[in-house]
Coordinates of C-alpha atoms and ligand atoms in Angstrom, one line a residue:
M156 CA -16.1 -1.8 -3.6
T157 CA -13.8 -0.4 -6.2
K158 CA -10.4 -1.8 -6.3
L159 CA -7.7 0.8 -5.8
I160 CA -4.9 0.2 -8.3
D161 CA -1.5 0.7 -6.5
G162 CA 1.0 1.9 -9.1
R163 CA 3.8 2.1 -6.4
A164 CA 3.4 -1.6 -5.7
I165 CA 3.2 -2.6 -9.4
A166 CA 6.3 -0.4 -10.1
D167 CA 8.2 -2.3 -7.3
K168 CA 7.4 -5.5 -9.1
V169 CA 8.9 -4.1 -12.3
Y170 CA 12.0 -3.1 -10.4
I171 CA 12.6 -6.7 -9.2
D172 CA 13.0 -7.9 -12.7
L173 CA 15.0 -4.9 -13.8
R174 CA 17.7 -5.5 -10.9
R175 CA 18.2 -8.8 -12.2
E176 CA 18.6 -7.6 -15.8
V177 CA 21.1 -4.8 -14.6
A178 CA 23.1 -7.4 -12.8
E179 CA 23.3 -9.5 -15.9
L180 CA 24.3 -6.4 -18.1
K181 CA 26.9 -5.6 -15.5
A182 CA 28.3 -9.0 -15.6
K183 CA 28.8 -8.5 -19.3
G184 CA 30.6 -5.1 -18.7
V185 CA 27.7 -2.9 -19.5
T186 CA 26.2 -0.4 -17.1
P187 CA 23.0 1.0 -18.7
G188 CA 23.2 4.8 -18.7
L189 CA 20.6 7.4 -18.9
A190 CA 21.0 11.1 -19.7
V191 CA 18.1 13.5 -18.8
I192 CA 18.2 17.0 -20.1
L193 CA 16.0 19.8 -18.5
V194 CA 16.1 23.2 -20.1
G195 CA 14.8 25.9 -17.9
D196 CA 13.3 25.7 -14.4
N197 CA 9.6 24.6 -14.7
P198 CA 9.1 23.3 -11.2
A199 CA 7.1 20.2 -12.3
S200 CA 9.8 19.2 -14.7
R201 CA 12.5 19.8 -12.2
A202 CA 10.7 17.4 -9.7
Y203 CA 10.3 14.7 -12.5
V204 CA 13.9 15.0 -13.6
R205 CA 15.0 14.5 -9.7
S206 CA 12.9 11.3 -9.5
K207 CA 14.2 9.9 -12.6
D208 CA 17.8 10.5 -11.6
R209 CA 17.0 9.1 -7.9
M210 CA 15.6 5.9 -9.4
C211 CA 18.5 5.5 -11.8
R212 CA 20.9 5.5 -8.8
E213 CA 18.7 3.2 -6.7
L214 CA 18.9 0.6 -9.6
G215 CA 22.6 1.1 -10.1
L216 CA 22.2 2.8 -13.5
H217 CA 24.7 5.4 -14.7
S218 CA 22.7 8.6 -14.5
M219 CA 23.6 12.0 -16.1
K220 CA 21.5 15.1 -15.3
L221 CA 22.0 18.1 -17.4
E222 CA 20.4 21.1 -16.1
L223 CA 20.7 23.9 -18.7
P224 CA 19.5 27.5 -18.3
A225 CA 16.3 28.8 -19.8
S226 CA 18.5 30.9 -22.2
T227 CA 20.1 27.7 -23.8
T228 CA 19.8 28.2 -27.6
Q229 CA 18.6 25.6 -30.1
I230 CA 22.2 25.2 -31.4
D231 CA 23.6 24.6 -28.0
L232 CA 20.9 22.1 -27.2
L233 CA 21.6 20.2 -30.5
A234 CA 25.1 20.1 -29.7
R235 CA 24.5 18.5 -26.3
V236 CA 22.2 15.9 -27.8
E237 CA 24.8 15.1 -30.6
E238 CA 27.6 14.7 -27.9
L239 CA 25.2 12.3 -25.9
N240 CA 24.5 10.4 -29.2
R241 CA 28.2 9.6 -29.5
D242 CA 28.9 8.9 -25.8
S243 CA 29.0 5.2 -25.6
S244 CA 28.4 5.2 -21.6
I245 CA 24.9 6.7 -22.5
H246 CA 22.1 4.2 -23.7
G247 CA 19.0 6.3 -23.3
I248 CA 18.6 10.2 -23.7
L249 CA 15.5 12.1 -22.6
V250 CA 14.9 15.7 -23.1
Q251 CA 12.3 16.8 -20.6
S252 CA 9.1 18.3 -22.2
P253 CA 8.0 21.0 -22.5
P254 CA 11.1 23.0 -23.2
P255 CA 11.1 26.8 -23.3
A256 CA 9.2 28.5 -26.2
H257 CA 12.1 29.3 -28.3
I258 CA 13.2 25.6 -28.5
D259 CA 11.9 23.7 -31.6
E260 CA 11.0 20.5 -29.8
A261 CA 10.4 18.4 -33.1
A262 CA 13.8 19.3 -34.3
I263 CA 15.4 18.2 -31.1
V264 CA 13.5 14.9 -31.1
R265 CA 14.5 14.2 -34.7
A266 CA 18.3 14.9 -33.7
L267 CA 18.1 12.0 -31.0
A268 CA 19.6 8.7 -32.2
P269 CA 16.6 6.4 -32.5
H270 CA 18.3 3.6 -30.6
K271 CA 18.9 6.0 -27.7
D272 CA 15.3 7.5 -27.8
V273 CA 13.9 6.0 -24.6
D274 CA 10.9 8.3 -24.7
G275 CA 9.8 6.7 -28.0
F276 CA 9.2 10.1 -29.6
H277 CA 11.6 10.0 -32.6
P278 CA 9.6 9.4 -35.9
E279 CA 11.4 6.1 -36.4
N280 CA 10.2 4.8 -33.1
V281 CA 6.5 6.1 -33.7
A282 CA 6.7 4.1 -37.1
R283 CA 7.8 1.0 -35.4
L284 CA 5.0 1.3 -32.9
V285 CA 2.5 1.5 -35.7
L286 CA 4.4 -1.4 -37.5
E287 CA 4.2 -3.3 -34.3
D288 CA 7.9 -3.9 -34.5
P289 CA 9.1 -4.8 -31.0
S290 CA 12.5 -3.4 -31.3
G291 CA 11.3 0.1 -31.2
F292 CA 10.7 2.3 -28.0
V293 CA 7.1 3.0 -26.9
P294 CA 6.4 6.1 -24.8
C295 CA 6.7 5.3 -21.1
T296 CA 3.3 6.5 -19.9
P297 CA 1.3 4.3 -22.4
L298 CA 3.7 1.3 -21.6
G299 CA 3.0 2.0 -17.9
V300 CA -0.7 2.1 -18.4
Q301 CA -0.8 -1.1 -20.3
R302 CA 1.3 -2.8 -17.7
L303 CA -0.9 -1.5 -14.8
L304 CA -3.9 -3.0 -16.4
L305 CA -2.3 -6.3 -17.2
E306 CA -0.8 -6.7 -13.7
T307 CA -4.3 -5.8 -12.3
G308 CA -5.7 -8.5 -14.2
V309 CA -8.0 -6.3 -16.3
E310 CA -8.7 -8.0 -19.7
I311 CA -7.5 -5.6 -22.3
S312 CA -8.2 -8.0 -25.3
G313 CA -11.5 -7.5 -26.6
A314 CA -12.5 -4.7 -24.4
H315 CA -13.7 -1.3 -25.5
V316 CA -11.1 1.1 -24.4
V317 CA -11.9 4.9 -24.6
V318 CA -8.8 7.1 -24.4
L319 CA -9.5 10.7 -23.5
G320 CA -6.8 12.9 -25.1
R321 CA -4.9 12.8 -28.4
S322 CA -1.4 14.0 -27.2
M323 CA 1.9 12.7 -29.0
I324 CA 3.1 11.6 -25.4
V325 CA 0.1 9.7 -24.1
G326 CA -3.2 9.6 -26.0
K327 CA -2.0 8.5 -29.6
P328 CA 0.7 6.1 -28.6
L329 CA -1.6 4.5 -26.0
A330 CA -4.3 4.0 -28.5
L331 CA -1.8 2.4 -31.0
L332 CA -0.4 0.3 -28.2
L333 CA -3.8 -1.2 -27.1
M334 CA -5.2 -1.9 -30.3
Q335 CA -2.0 -3.8 -31.3
K336 CA -2.6 -7.4 -32.5
N337 CA -1.1 -9.3 -29.8
K338 CA -2.3 -10.8 -26.3
N339 CA -1.5 -7.5 -24.6
G340 CA -3.4 -5.5 -26.9
N341 CA -6.4 -6.4 -29.2
A342 CA -8.7 -3.8 -27.6
T343 CA -11.3 -1.8 -29.5
V344 CA -10.1 1.7 -29.1
T345 CA -11.9 4.9 -29.4
V346 CA -10.0 8.2 -28.9
V347 CA -12.1 11.3 -27.8
H348 CA -10.7 14.8 -27.1
S349 CA -11.8 18.5 -26.3
R350 CA -13.6 18.8 -29.6
S351 CA -15.5 15.6 -29.7
G352 CA -19.2 15.5 -30.0
N353 CA -21.2 13.1 -27.6
L354 CA -18.1 12.6 -25.5
A355 CA -20.0 11.4 -22.3
Q356 CA -22.0 9.0 -24.6
T357 CA -18.8 7.5 -25.9
T358 CA -17.1 7.2 -22.5
R359 CA -20.2 5.6 -21.1
S360 CA -19.8 2.8 -23.4
A361 CA -16.3 1.9 -22.4
D362 CA -15.1 -1.1 -20.4
I363 CA -11.9 0.9 -19.7
V364 CA -11.6 4.8 -19.7
I365 CA -8.2 6.3 -19.8
A366 CA -8.1 10.0 -18.9
A367 CA -5.1 11.9 -20.3
I368 CA -6.7 15.2 -21.3
G369 CA -4.8 17.5 -19.0
R370 CA -7.9 19.2 -17.2
A371 CA -8.3 18.9 -13.5
E372 CA -11.3 16.5 -12.4
F373 CA -12.7 16.6 -16.0
L374 CA -14.1 13.0 -15.9
R375 CA -17.2 12.9 -13.8
A376 CA -19.5 9.9 -12.5
D377 CA -21.9 10.5 -15.5
H378 CA -19.2 10.0 -18.0
I379 CA -18.7 6.2 -17.1
R380 CA -20.8 3.2 -16.7
E381 CA -21.1 1.2 -13.5
G382 CA -18.4 -1.3 -13.2
A383 CA -15.9 0.4 -15.7
V384 CA -12.2 0.6 -15.0
V385 CA -10.8 4.0 -14.8
V386 CA -7.1 4.9 -15.3
D387 CA -6.2 8.6 -14.5
V388 CA -3.1 9.8 -16.4
G389 CA -3.5 13.5 -15.3
I390 CA -1.4 15.4 -12.8
N391 CA -2.8 18.9 -12.3
R392 CA -1.8 21.3 -9.6
V393 CA -4.7 23.2 -8.3
H394 CA -4.5 26.1 -5.8
D395 CA -5.1 25.1 -2.2
R396 CA -4.6 27.6 0.6
L397 CA -4.8 25.0 3.3
S398 CA -1.8 23.0 1.8
E399 CA 1.7 23.8 3.0
R400 CA 2.8 24.0 -0.7
G401 CA -0.1 26.3 -1.7
Y402 CA -1.4 23.6 -4.2
R403 CA -2.4 19.9 -4.2
L404 CA -2.2 17.4 -7.1
V405 CA -5.4 16.1 -8.8
G406 CA -5.8 13.9 -11.7
D407 CA -8.0 14.3 -14.7
V408 CA -10.6 12.3 -13.0
A409 CA -13.1 13.5 -10.1
F410 CA -12.0 10.7 -8.0
E411 CA -14.5 10.8 -5.1
E412 CA -17.6 10.7 -7.3
V413 CA -16.1 8.4 -10.1
S414 CA -14.8 5.8 -7.6
K415 CA -18.2 5.0 -6.3
K416 CA -19.0 3.5 -9.8
T417 CA -15.7 1.9 -11.0
S418 CA -14.7 -1.7 -10.5
A419 CA -11.0 -0.5 -10.4
I420 CA -9.4 3.0 -10.4
T421 CA -5.9 4.5 -10.0
P422 CA -5.3 7.2 -7.6
V423 CA -3.3 10.4 -8.1
P424 CA -0.6 10.4 -7.0
G425 CA 0.5 6.7 -6.7
G426 CA -1.2 5.4 -9.8
V427 CA 0.3 6.1 -13.3
G428 CA 3.1 8.2 -12.3
P429 CA 5.4 5.7 -10.6
M430 CA 4.9 3.4 -13.6
T431 CA 6.1 6.0 -16.0
I432 CA 9.4 6.2 -14.3
A433 CA 9.6 2.4 -14.2
M434 CA 9.1 2.1 -17.8
L435 CA 11.7 4.7 -18.5
M436 CA 14.0 2.5 -16.5
A437 CA 12.9 -0.5 -18.5
N438 CA 13.5 1.3 -21.8
T439 CA 16.9 2.4 -20.7
V440 CA 17.8 -1.3 -19.9
K441 CA 16.3 -2.4 -23.2
A442 CA 18.5 0.1 -25.0
A443 CA 21.7 -1.1 -23.1
K444 CA 20.7 -4.7 -24.0
Q445 CA 20.3 -3.7 -27.6
S446 CA 23.7 -2.2 -27.7
L447 CA 25.4 -5.6 -26.9
Ligands
LIG187 N1 7.0 15.6 -19.8 C1 5.9 14.8 -19.3 N2 6.0 13.6 -19.7 C2 7.1 13.3 -20.3 C3 7.8 12.4 -20.9 O1 7.3 11.1 -20.7 N3 8.9 12.5 -21.4 C4 9.5 13.7 -21.7 N4 10.7 13.8 -22.2 N5 9.0 14.6 -21.0 C5 7.7 14.5 -20.5

């Protein structure tokens, strides 16, 4: 029997600690504040931004949600970011990705004050991750995946972890995080992607497979060995006539067949997703603490 990793339950454990930390900060006169900027009206992004805002409120954080029209210019957006950089009630700033095509996302990320970059996308925070400097911000999804594994009791240290996908948001930072020289890392990490040869041969040699390739049900049973741990980072909308919304959410893992072989696996939804938001809250609290 495979163990179903319950991301919501583990996120709830994270929130117990965070509530205490928020209370301590408030006692010192600091309310952690998060600003989330959404440009345009991508429905999935809208849903994410709404959950982030809701979770801030539940934890007693100061939440600022800026919903800007798709016509917002690069200059307007830069001005908003600079305003938030100067706003002392805001400790974390997140610009929801992907922005509309006319926005130069890399330039926006570079404009963020690194000490408010709770996404961990600014080059200074990427460097801190590579340098294993714990004062930096690590992207939320990789942090959430690491925490899920640790809380589930999966041994990362010494394991062969295969990360499927090389994105700046998940694959690359996750590989860096899990190979760090500390007790929560120490993994042997292999990164495979859409152009890798012998992909199945590589994933079959893994103790832990983390799928973040952005393709619905890409990882099949013959990609993994018996007893492997599988973490599914994917959230894909697939057309479904029978569903009320007209679509359903599936991960990057063909759950039905893969779960017959795993020792532990995350579901979609209810696996990595809740952990990403929990780590965003944790990074915001960390930013507020560092502001003291
Ligand atoms: N879009 C999908 N995931 C993320 C994330 O972690 N941060 C931001 N800013 N945008 C995203």
